[in-house]
mmCIF file of C-alpha atoms in Angstrom:
data_model
loop_
_atom_site.group_PDB
_atom_site.id
_atom_site.type_symbol
_atom_site.label_atom_id
_atom_site.label_comp_id
_atom_site.label_asym_id
_atom_site.label_seq_id
_atom_site.Cartn_x
_atom_site.Cartn_y
_atom_site.Cartn_z
ATOM 1 C CA UNK J 136 0.000 0.000 0.000
ATOM 2 C CA UNK J 137 1.529 3.362 -0.949
ATOM 3 C CA UNK J 138 2.187 5.724 1.918
ATOM 4 C CA UNK J 139 0.166 8.899 1.807
ATOM 5 C CA UNK J 140 1.950 10.918 4.416
ATOM 6 C CA UNK J 141 5.517 11.958 4.978
ATOM 7 C CA UNK J 142 6.808 12.204 8.512
ATOM 8 C CA UNK J 143 8.690 15.207 9.766
ATOM 9 C CA UNK J 144 11.620 12.912 10.487
ATOM 10 C CA UNK J 145 11.833 11.928 6.823
ATOM 11 C CA UNK J 146 11.766 15.582 5.779
ATOM 12 C CA UNK J 147 14.567 16.266 8.257
ATOM 13 C CA UNK J 148 16.579 13.376 6.844
ATOM 14 C CA UNK J 149 16.148 14.709 3.310
ATOM 15 C CA UNK J 150 17.327 18.169 4.351
ATOM 16 C CA UNK J 151 20.260 16.573 6.184
ATOM 17 C CA UNK J 152 21.206 14.764 2.969
ATOM 18 C CA UNK J 153 21.164 18.101 1.151
ATOM 19 C CA UNK J 154 23.312 19.734 3.843
ATOM 20 C CA UNK J 155 25.923 16.962 3.852
ATOM 21 C CA UNK J 156 26.176 16.928 0.042
ATOM 22 C CA UNK J 157 26.531 20.719 -0.014
ATOM 23 C CA UNK J 158 29.410 20.464 2.474
ATOM 24 C CA UNK J 159 31.068 17.875 0.229
ATOM 25 C CA UNK J 160 30.751 19.843 -2.997
ATOM 26 C CA UNK J 161 32.535 22.849 -1.573
ATOM 27 C CA UNK J 162 35.625 20.817 -0.592
ATOM 28 C CA UNK J 163 38.717 21.281 -2.757
ATOM 29 C CA UNK J 164 40.548 17.952 -2.867
ATOM 30 C CA UNK J 165 43.022 18.327 -5.715
ATOM 31 C CA UNK J 166 45.940 19.521 -3.590
ATOM 32 C CA UNK J 167 48.434 16.711 -4.008
ATOM 33 C CA UNK J 168 50.582 15.324 -1.179
ATOM 34 C CA UNK J 169 53.498 15.267 -3.635
ATOM 35 C CA UNK J 170 53.246 19.028 -4.174
ATOM 36 C CA UNK J 171 52.969 19.737 -0.437
ATOM 37 C CA UNK J 172 55.919 17.469 0.428
ATOM 38 C CA UNK J 173 57.995 18.970 -2.364
ATOM 39 C CA UNK J 174 57.219 22.476 -1.037
ATOM 40 C CA UNK J 175 58.590 21.332 2.332
ATOM 41 C CA UNK J 176 61.655 19.882 0.660
ATOM 42 C CA UNK J 177 62.328 23.063 -1.332
ATOM 43 C CA UNK J 178 61.946 25.246 1.759
ATOM 44 C CA UNK J 179 64.384 22.992 3.634
ATOM 45 C CA UNK J 180 66.944 23.172 0.808
ATOM 46 C CA UNK J 181 66.563 26.962 0.631
ATOM 47 C CA UNK J 182 67.013 27.202 4.412
ATOM 48 C CA UNK J 183 70.130 25.039 4.206
ATOM 49 C CA UNK J 184 71.592 27.191 1.410
ATOM 50 C CA UNK J 185 70.743 30.386 3.295
ATOM 51 C CA UNK J 186 72.383 29.075 6.449
ATOM 52 C CA UNK J 187 75.481 27.639 4.699
ATOM 53 C CA UNK J 188 76.340 30.556 2.371
ATOM 54 C CA UNK J 189 75.292 32.522 4.611
ATOM 55 C CA UNK J 190 72.529 34.813 3.293
ATOM 56 C CA UNK J 191 71.478 37.172 6.048
ATOM 57 C CA UNK J 192 68.463 39.508 5.610
ATOM 58 C CA UNK J 193 70.270 42.508 7.111
ATOM 59 C CA UNK J 194 73.678 42.220 5.450
ATOM 60 C CA UNK J 195 72.462 40.890 2.082
ATOM 61 C CA UNK J 196 68.745 41.687 1.718
ATOM 62 C CA UNK J 197 68.656 41.207 -2.064
ATOM 63 C CA UNK J 198 70.203 37.752 -1.880
ATOM 64 C CA UNK J 199 67.795 36.869 0.955
ATOM 65 C CA UNK J 200 64.785 37.973 -1.104
ATOM 66 C CA UNK J 201 66.086 36.244 -4.240
ATOM 67 C CA UNK J 202 66.645 32.985 -2.359
ATOM 68 C CA UNK J 203 63.177 32.851 -0.823
ATOM 69 C CA UNK J 204 61.349 34.258 -3.867
ATOM 70 C CA UNK J 205 62.997 31.514 -5.910
ATOM 71 C CA UNK J 206 61.982 28.858 -3.351
ATOM 72 C CA UNK J 207 58.412 30.166 -3.334
ATOM 73 C CA UNK J 208 58.208 30.266 -7.146
ATOM 74 C CA UNK J 209 59.551 26.691 -7.336
ATOM 75 C CA UNK J 210 57.026 25.516 -4.728
ATOM 76 C CA UNK J 211 54.222 27.285 -6.617
ATOM 77 C CA UNK J 212 55.261 25.693 -9.916
ATOM 78 C CA UNK J 213 55.465 22.234 -8.336
ATOM 79 C CA UNK J 214 52.069 22.740 -6.717
ATOM 80 C CA UNK J 215 50.617 23.768 -10.078
ATOM 81 C CA UNK J 216 52.058 20.756 -11.905
ATOM 82 C CA UNK J 217 51.086 18.178 -9.272
ATOM 83 C CA UNK J 218 47.563 19.571 -8.983
ATOM 84 C CA UNK J 219 47.229 19.490 -12.763
ATOM 85 C CA UNK J 220 48.457 15.877 -12.808
ATOM 86 C CA UNK J 221 45.951 14.883 -10.143
ATOM 87 C CA UNK J 222 43.103 16.540 -12.048
ATOM 88 C CA UNK J 223 44.190 14.845 -15.282
ATOM 89 C CA UNK J 224 44.270 11.445 -13.583
ATOM 90 C CA UNK J 225 40.696 11.993 -12.437
ATOM 91 C CA UNK J 226 39.836 13.029 -16.033
ATOM 92 C CA UNK J 227 38.772 16.440 -14.856
ATOM 93 C CA UNK J 228 39.661 19.912 -16.099
ATOM 94 C CA UNK J 229 42.462 21.595 -14.172
ATOM 95 C CA UNK J 230 40.617 24.879 -13.807
ATOM 96 C CA UNK J 231 37.381 24.471 -11.863
ATOM 97 C CA UNK J 232 35.070 26.680 -9.840
ATOM 98 C CA UNK J 233 36.573 25.311 -6.631
ATOM 99 C CA UNK J 234 40.114 26.127 -7.757
ATOM 100 C CA UNK J 235 38.893 29.614 -8.602
ATOM 101 C CA UNK J 236 37.573 29.952 -5.020
ATOM 102 C CA UNK J 237 40.922 28.744 -3.624
ATOM 103 C CA UNK J 238 42.964 31.061 -5.863
ATOM 104 C CA UNK J 239 40.819 34.119 -5.208
ATOM 105 C CA UNK J 240 40.822 33.327 -1.472
ATOM 106 C CA UNK J 241 44.613 33.165 -1.296
ATOM 107 C CA UNK J 242 45.197 36.250 -3.439
ATOM 108 C CA UNK J 243 44.632 38.949 -0.745
ATOM 109 C CA UNK J 244 47.073 37.220 1.628
ATOM 110 C CA UNK J 245 49.632 36.912 -1.171
ATOM 111 C CA UNK J 246 49.320 40.564 -2.196
ATOM 112 C CA UNK J 247 49.464 41.632 1.461
ATOM 113 C CA UNK J 248 52.636 39.591 2.002
ATOM 114 C CA UNK J 249 54.271 41.140 -1.087
ATOM 115 C CA UNK J 250 53.403 44.685 0.024
ATOM 116 C CA UNK J 251 54.658 44.157 3.542
ATOM 117 C CA UNK J 252 57.849 42.515 2.287
ATOM 118 C CA UNK J 253 58.511 45.577 0.134
ATOM 119 C CA UNK J 254 57.890 47.857 3.129
ATOM 120 C CA UNK J 255 60.203 45.768 5.323
ATOM 121 C CA UNK J 256 62.901 45.811 2.636
ATOM 122 C CA UNK J 257 62.697 49.614 2.417
ATOM 123 C CA UNK J 258 62.847 49.896 6.223
ATOM 124 C CA UNK J 259 65.758 47.430 6.388
ATOM 125 C CA UNK J 260 63.809 45.033 8.633
ATOM 126 C CA UNK J 261 63.704 41.904 6.474
ATOM 127 C CA UNK J 262 64.605 39.885 9.576
ATOM 128 C CA UNK J 263 60.886 40.127 10.439
ATOM 129 C CA UNK J 264 59.827 38.765 7.046
ATOM 130 C CA UNK J 265 59.789 34.985 7.842
ATOM 131 C CA UNK J 266 57.363 35.417 10.739
ATOM 132 C CA UNK J 267 55.117 37.743 8.757
ATOM 133 C CA UNK J 268 55.123 35.470 5.689
ATOM 134 C CA UNK J 269 53.925 32.656 7.927
ATOM 135 C CA UNK J 270 51.176 34.853 9.377
ATOM 136 C CA UNK J 271 49.927 35.775 5.888
ATOM 137 C CA UNK J 272 50.142 32.177 4.701
ATOM 138 C CA UNK J 273 48.154 30.991 7.743
ATOM 139 C CA UNK J 274 45.529 33.692 7.295
ATOM 140 C CA UNK J 275 45.175 32.779 3.610
ATOM 141 C CA UNK J 276 44.601 29.108 4.463
ATOM 142 C CA UNK J 277 42.204 29.936 7.295
ATOM 143 C CA UNK J 278 40.154 32.137 4.980
ATOM 144 C CA UNK J 279 39.568 28.968 2.908
ATOM 145 C CA UNK J 280 38.496 26.901 5.911
ATOM 146 C CA UNK J 281 35.151 26.096 4.272
ATOM 147 C CA UNK J 282 36.695 24.526 1.167
ATOM 148 C CA UNK J 283 39.731 22.735 2.600
ATOM 149 C CA UNK J 284 39.933 19.631 4.776
ATOM 150 C CA UNK J 285 40.514 19.952 8.514
ATOM 151 C CA UNK J 286 44.249 19.190 8.293
ATOM 152 C CA UNK J 287 44.795 22.429 6.385
ATOM 153 C CA UNK J 288 43.202 24.400 9.209
ATOM 154 C CA UNK J 289 45.491 22.633 11.673
ATOM 155 C CA UNK J 290 48.391 23.485 9.362
ATOM 156 C CA UNK J 291 47.382 27.141 9.403
ATOM 157 C CA UNK J 292 47.325 27.216 13.204
ATOM 158 C CA UNK J 293 50.724 25.500 13.245
ATOM 159 C CA UNK J 294 52.014 28.234 10.949
ATOM 160 C CA UNK J 295 50.706 30.872 13.356
ATOM 161 C CA UNK J 296 52.585 29.164 16.200
ATOM 162 C CA UNK J 297 55.707 28.951 14.038
ATOM 163 C CA UNK J 298 55.269 32.644 13.186
ATOM 164 C CA UNK J 299 55.143 33.526 16.889
ATOM 165 C CA UNK J 300 58.319 31.501 17.426
ATOM 166 C CA UNK J 301 59.993 33.175 14.427
ATOM 167 C CA UNK J 302 59.103 36.669 15.631
ATOM 168 C CA UNK J 303 59.826 36.290 19.337
ATOM 169 C CA UNK J 304 62.083 33.268 19.902
ATOM 170 C CA UNK J 305 64.187 33.044 16.715
ATOM 171 C CA UNK J 306 64.546 36.666 15.507
ATOM 172 C CA UNK J 307 68.214 36.169 14.590
ATOM 173 C CA UNK J 308 67.736 32.831 12.782
ATOM 174 C CA UNK J 309 65.494 33.492 9.766
ATOM 175 C CA UNK J 310 66.501 30.340 7.908
ATOM 176 C CA UNK J 311 65.890 28.108 10.926
ATOM 177 C CA UNK J 312 62.474 29.743 11.328
ATOM 178 C CA UNK J 313 61.706 29.165 7.641
ATOM 179 C CA UNK J 314 62.796 25.531 7.935
ATOM 180 C CA UNK J 315 60.555 24.997 10.991
ATOM 181 C CA UNK J 316 57.605 26.682 9.271
ATOM 182 C CA UNK J 317 57.587 26.164 5.512
ATOM 183 C CA UNK J 318 59.834 23.103 5.640
ATOM 184 C CA UNK J 319 58.753 20.975 8.595
ATOM 185 C CA UNK J 320 55.044 21.803 8.643
ATOM 186 C CA UNK J 321 54.734 21.121 4.898
ATOM 187 C CA UNK J 322 56.559 17.808 5.381
ATOM 188 C CA UNK J 323 54.132 16.775 8.118
ATOM 189 C CA UNK J 324 51.112 17.843 6.072
ATOM 190 C CA UNK J 325 52.460 16.006 3.021
ATOM 191 C CA UNK J 326 53.034 12.853 5.080
ATOM 192 C CA UNK J 327 49.486 12.937 6.431
ATOM 193 C CA UNK J 328 48.023 13.596 2.972
ATOM 194 C CA UNK J 329 50.094 10.711 1.589
ATOM 195 C CA UNK J 330 48.480 8.286 4.053
ATOM 196 C CA UNK J 331 45.083 9.811 3.396
ATOM 197 C CA UNK J 332 45.260 9.769 -0.395
ATOM 198 C CA UNK J 333 46.996 6.461 -1.001
ATOM 199 C CA UNK J 334 45.434 3.102 -0.191
ATOM 200 C CA UNK J 335 46.834 1.480 2.932
ATOM 201 C CA UNK J 336 49.578 -1.016 1.905
ATOM 202 C CA UNK J 337 48.631 -3.316 4.808
ATOM 203 C CA UNK J 338 45.100 -3.940 3.470
ATOM 204 C CA UNK I 146 4.614 8.485 16.917
ATOM 205 C CA UNK I 147 6.275 11.273 14.907
ATOM 206 C CA UNK I 148 4.141 14.254 13.845
ATOM 207 C CA UNK I 149 2.831 13.944 10.304
ATOM 208 C CA UNK I 150 1.563 16.303 7.645
ATOM 209 C CA UNK I 151 -1.393 16.283 5.328
ATOM 210 C CA UNK I 152 -1.452 14.728 1.894
ATOM 211 C CA UNK I 153 -1.527 18.052 0.026
ATOM 212 C CA UNK I 154 1.902 18.892 1.343
ATOM 213 C CA UNK I 155 3.199 15.452 0.470
ATOM 214 C CA UNK I 156 1.860 15.808 -3.065
ATOM 215 C CA UNK I 157 4.033 18.888 -3.507
ATOM 216 C CA UNK I 158 7.150 16.738 -3.261
ATOM 217 C CA UNK I 159 8.754 15.662 -6.496
ATOM 218 C CA UNK I 160 8.907 11.843 -6.412
ATOM 219 C CA UNK I 161 11.810 11.787 -8.896
ATOM 220 C CA UNK I 162 13.977 13.977 -6.677
ATOM 221 C CA UNK I 163 12.709 12.588 -3.384
ATOM 222 C CA UNK I 164 14.670 9.333 -3.715
ATOM 223 C CA UNK I 165 17.763 9.719 -1.481
ATOM 224 C CA UNK I 166 20.484 9.108 -4.105
ATOM 225 C CA UNK I 167 18.805 11.325 -6.692
ATOM 226 C CA UNK I 168 18.321 14.057 -4.095
ATOM 227 C CA UNK I 169 22.066 13.873 -3.359
ATOM 228 C CA UNK I 170 22.873 13.945 -7.090
ATOM 229 C CA UNK I 171 20.658 16.974 -7.732
ATOM 230 C CA UNK I 172 22.123 18.805 -4.724
ATOM 231 C CA UNK I 173 25.655 18.067 -5.905
ATOM 232 C CA UNK I 174 25.013 19.223 -9.469
ATOM 233 C CA UNK I 175 23.243 22.412 -8.395
ATOM 234 C CA UNK I 176 26.029 23.294 -5.980
ATOM 235 C CA UNK I 177 29.085 22.254 -8.014
ATOM 236 C CA UNK I 178 27.842 22.928 -11.550
ATOM 237 C CA UNK I 179 28.988 20.656 -14.369
ATOM 238 C CA UNK I 180 30.423 17.509 -12.779
ATOM 239 C CA UNK I 181 32.056 14.408 -14.167
ATOM 240 C CA UNK I 182 30.797 10.868 -13.727
ATOM 241 C CA UNK I 183 33.915 9.896 -11.743
ATOM 242 C CA UNK I 184 33.556 12.840 -9.364
ATOM 243 C CA UNK I 185 29.913 12.024 -8.627
ATOM 244 C CA UNK I 186 30.715 8.357 -8.161
ATOM 245 C CA UNK I 187 33.596 9.062 -5.796
ATOM 246 C CA UNK I 188 31.986 11.767 -3.677
ATOM 247 C CA UNK I 189 28.551 10.184 -3.333
ATOM 248 C CA UNK I 190 29.822 6.601 -2.908
ATOM 249 C CA UNK I 191 27.712 5.221 -5.765
ATOM 250 C CA UNK I 192 28.515 2.273 -7.995
ATOM 251 C CA UNK I 193 28.742 2.686 -11.784
ATOM 252 C CA UNK I 194 25.429 0.879 -12.268
ATOM 253 C CA UNK I 195 23.603 2.807 -9.580
ATOM 254 C CA UNK I 196 24.840 6.150 -10.795
ATOM 255 C CA UNK I 197 23.960 5.330 -14.410
ATOM 256 C CA UNK I 198 20.482 4.248 -13.401
ATOM 257 C CA UNK I 199 19.716 7.366 -11.352
ATOM 258 C CA UNK I 200 21.173 9.703 -13.952
ATOM 259 C CA UNK I 201 19.031 8.080 -16.635
ATOM 260 C CA UNK I 202 15.908 8.719 -14.535
ATOM 261 C CA UNK I 203 16.884 12.355 -13.963
ATOM 262 C CA UNK I 204 17.697 12.807 -17.642
ATOM 263 C CA UNK I 205 14.420 11.195 -18.725
ATOM 264 C CA UNK I 206 12.509 13.758 -16.664
ATOM 265 C CA UNK I 207 14.550 16.611 -18.116
ATOM 266 C CA UNK I 208 16.187 17.504 -14.802
ATOM 267 C CA UNK I 209 19.781 16.965 -15.953
ATOM 268 C CA UNK I 210 21.679 17.140 -19.228
ATOM 269 C CA UNK I 211 24.430 14.697 -20.199
ATOM 270 C CA UNK I 212 27.496 15.841 -22.086
ATOM 271 C CA UNK I 213 29.979 13.407 -23.587
ATOM 272 C CA UNK I 214 33.357 14.546 -24.839
ATOM 273 C CA UNK I 215 36.914 13.356 -25.349
ATOM 274 C CA UNK I 216 39.613 14.859 -23.118
ATOM 275 C CA UNK I 217 43.096 13.873 -24.221
ATOM 276 C CA UNK I 218 41.635 11.008 -26.251
ATOM 277 C CA UNK I 219 39.762 9.647 -23.230
ATOM 278 C CA UNK I 220 35.961 9.648 -23.024
ATOM 279 C CA UNK I 221 34.586 11.980 -20.393
ATOM 280 C CA UNK I 222 30.949 12.167 -19.319
ATOM 281 C CA UNK I 223 29.715 15.191 -17.436
ATOM 282 C CA UNK I 224 26.325 16.127 -16.074
ATOM 283 C CA UNK I 225 24.661 19.493 -15.830
ATOM 284 C CA UNK I 226 21.415 20.401 -14.110
ATOM 285 C CA UNK I 227 18.783 22.033 -16.351
ATOM 286 C CA UNK I 228 16.590 25.076 -15.630
ATOM 287 C CA UNK I 229 13.683 22.699 -15.072
ATOM 288 C CA UNK I 230 15.850 20.745 -12.636
ATOM 289 C CA UNK I 231 16.730 23.875 -10.655
ATOM 290 C CA UNK I 232 13.062 24.873 -10.389
ATOM 291 C CA UNK I 233 12.010 21.346 -9.380
ATOM 292 C CA UNK I 234 14.745 21.196 -6.736
ATOM 293 C CA UNK I 235 13.840 24.593 -5.267
ATOM 294 C CA UNK I 236 10.189 23.594 -5.112
ATOM 295 C CA UNK I 237 11.115 20.288 -3.462
ATOM 296 C CA UNK I 238 13.224 22.003 -0.793
ATOM 297 C CA UNK I 239 10.504 24.538 -0.042
ATOM 298 C CA UNK I 240 7.980 21.723 0.423
ATOM 299 C CA UNK I 241 10.378 19.957 2.814
ATOM 300 C CA UNK I 242 10.750 23.196 4.769
ATOM 301 C CA UNK I 243 6.978 23.632 4.904
ATOM 302 C CA UNK I 244 6.642 20.099 6.250
ATOM 303 C CA UNK I 245 9.171 20.831 8.974
ATOM 304 C CA UNK I 246 7.511 24.126 9.880
ATOM 305 C CA UNK I 247 4.066 22.603 10.113
ATOM 306 C CA UNK I 248 5.563 19.772 12.167
ATOM 307 C CA UNK I 249 6.995 22.278 14.631
ATOM 308 C CA UNK I 250 3.723 24.196 14.850
ATOM 309 C CA UNK I 251 1.892 20.948 15.451
ATOM 310 C CA UNK I 252 4.357 19.889 18.143
ATOM 311 C CA UNK I 253 3.855 23.152 20.023
ATOM 312 C CA UNK I 254 0.071 22.933 19.727
ATOM 313 C CA UNK I 255 -0.053 19.371 20.976
ATOM 314 C CA UNK I 256 1.889 20.369 24.048
ATOM 315 C CA UNK I 257 -0.470 23.201 24.876
ATOM 316 C CA UNK I 258 -3.781 21.526 24.016
ATOM 317 C CA UNK I 259 -2.783 17.970 25.017
ATOM 318 C CA UNK I 260 -4.369 16.695 21.799
ATOM 319 C CA UNK I 261 -3.601 13.074 20.914
ATOM 320 C CA UNK I 262 -4.023 13.474 17.146
ATOM 321 C CA UNK I 263 -0.703 13.182 15.267
ATOM 322 C CA UNK I 264 -2.144 14.889 12.162
ATOM 323 C CA UNK I 265 -1.825 18.590 11.528
ATOM 324 C CA UNK I 266 -3.978 21.246 9.864
ATOM 325 C CA UNK I 267 -6.132 19.433 7.456
#
């Protein structure tokens, strides 16, 4: 016998289905663990070069900026290529509405970081740059909290902690601060994403 | 016994969309826009057969549009919700909301009047 009435519980369940699917569709999942790990590796190599040469922000500000701009550009390029590869494997277009949301969301933080870096360079205070880069990076990620998985939010808070350490505990060691922030935290995030994205080898 | 609503409200629900998997598919397509078969399958945990079946029903009723293309020499099927689909979905959601609202009103009334009838506003 067909049912003639719909219970309130069923209506609630239907709306819950809609809510959970909406939450899923806004998630951006194409960030590859390879790209994140490689960003950590590049930051570590740049920190090692900066420490070994040495490239100090006060005595050689141009070399300091060139070193870290190069590391950032390399990390960006790797991120672009690995994300594109992941999208291609899933037979999806690289550029999507979600990627647009991510890019537009990160843009203000990126522009803000560039402006402040220029101001710090003019004022001769590039020693503060690592901590402030981490703050901007964290704020950019946090602004995308609704489209990224929870581990990215944790990463952002870790970057804020690393920024506090860079500004107040390690003011004379910019490369160590950069290694702890952009190197180590990216490594940890990449490791977690690796386990999350790849099937468990023990199964 | 849970509070229930009258038949007129139930008749406002679209039976094609009301099925749980199709409701999820419509929600996904309206929110994400054009979406590939693999994306829908992965995110909504549907099998190939299930997804094909539900998409065929939605397509038959003119709620979604199928687009087939080749990307780097590989076949790629994407789905897009139609104008009719958007209208049907909006109507369906508003009926669900009405059901919930009338359920709440009924719950409050029953408390105050100590009525035993589970039915509301006929």
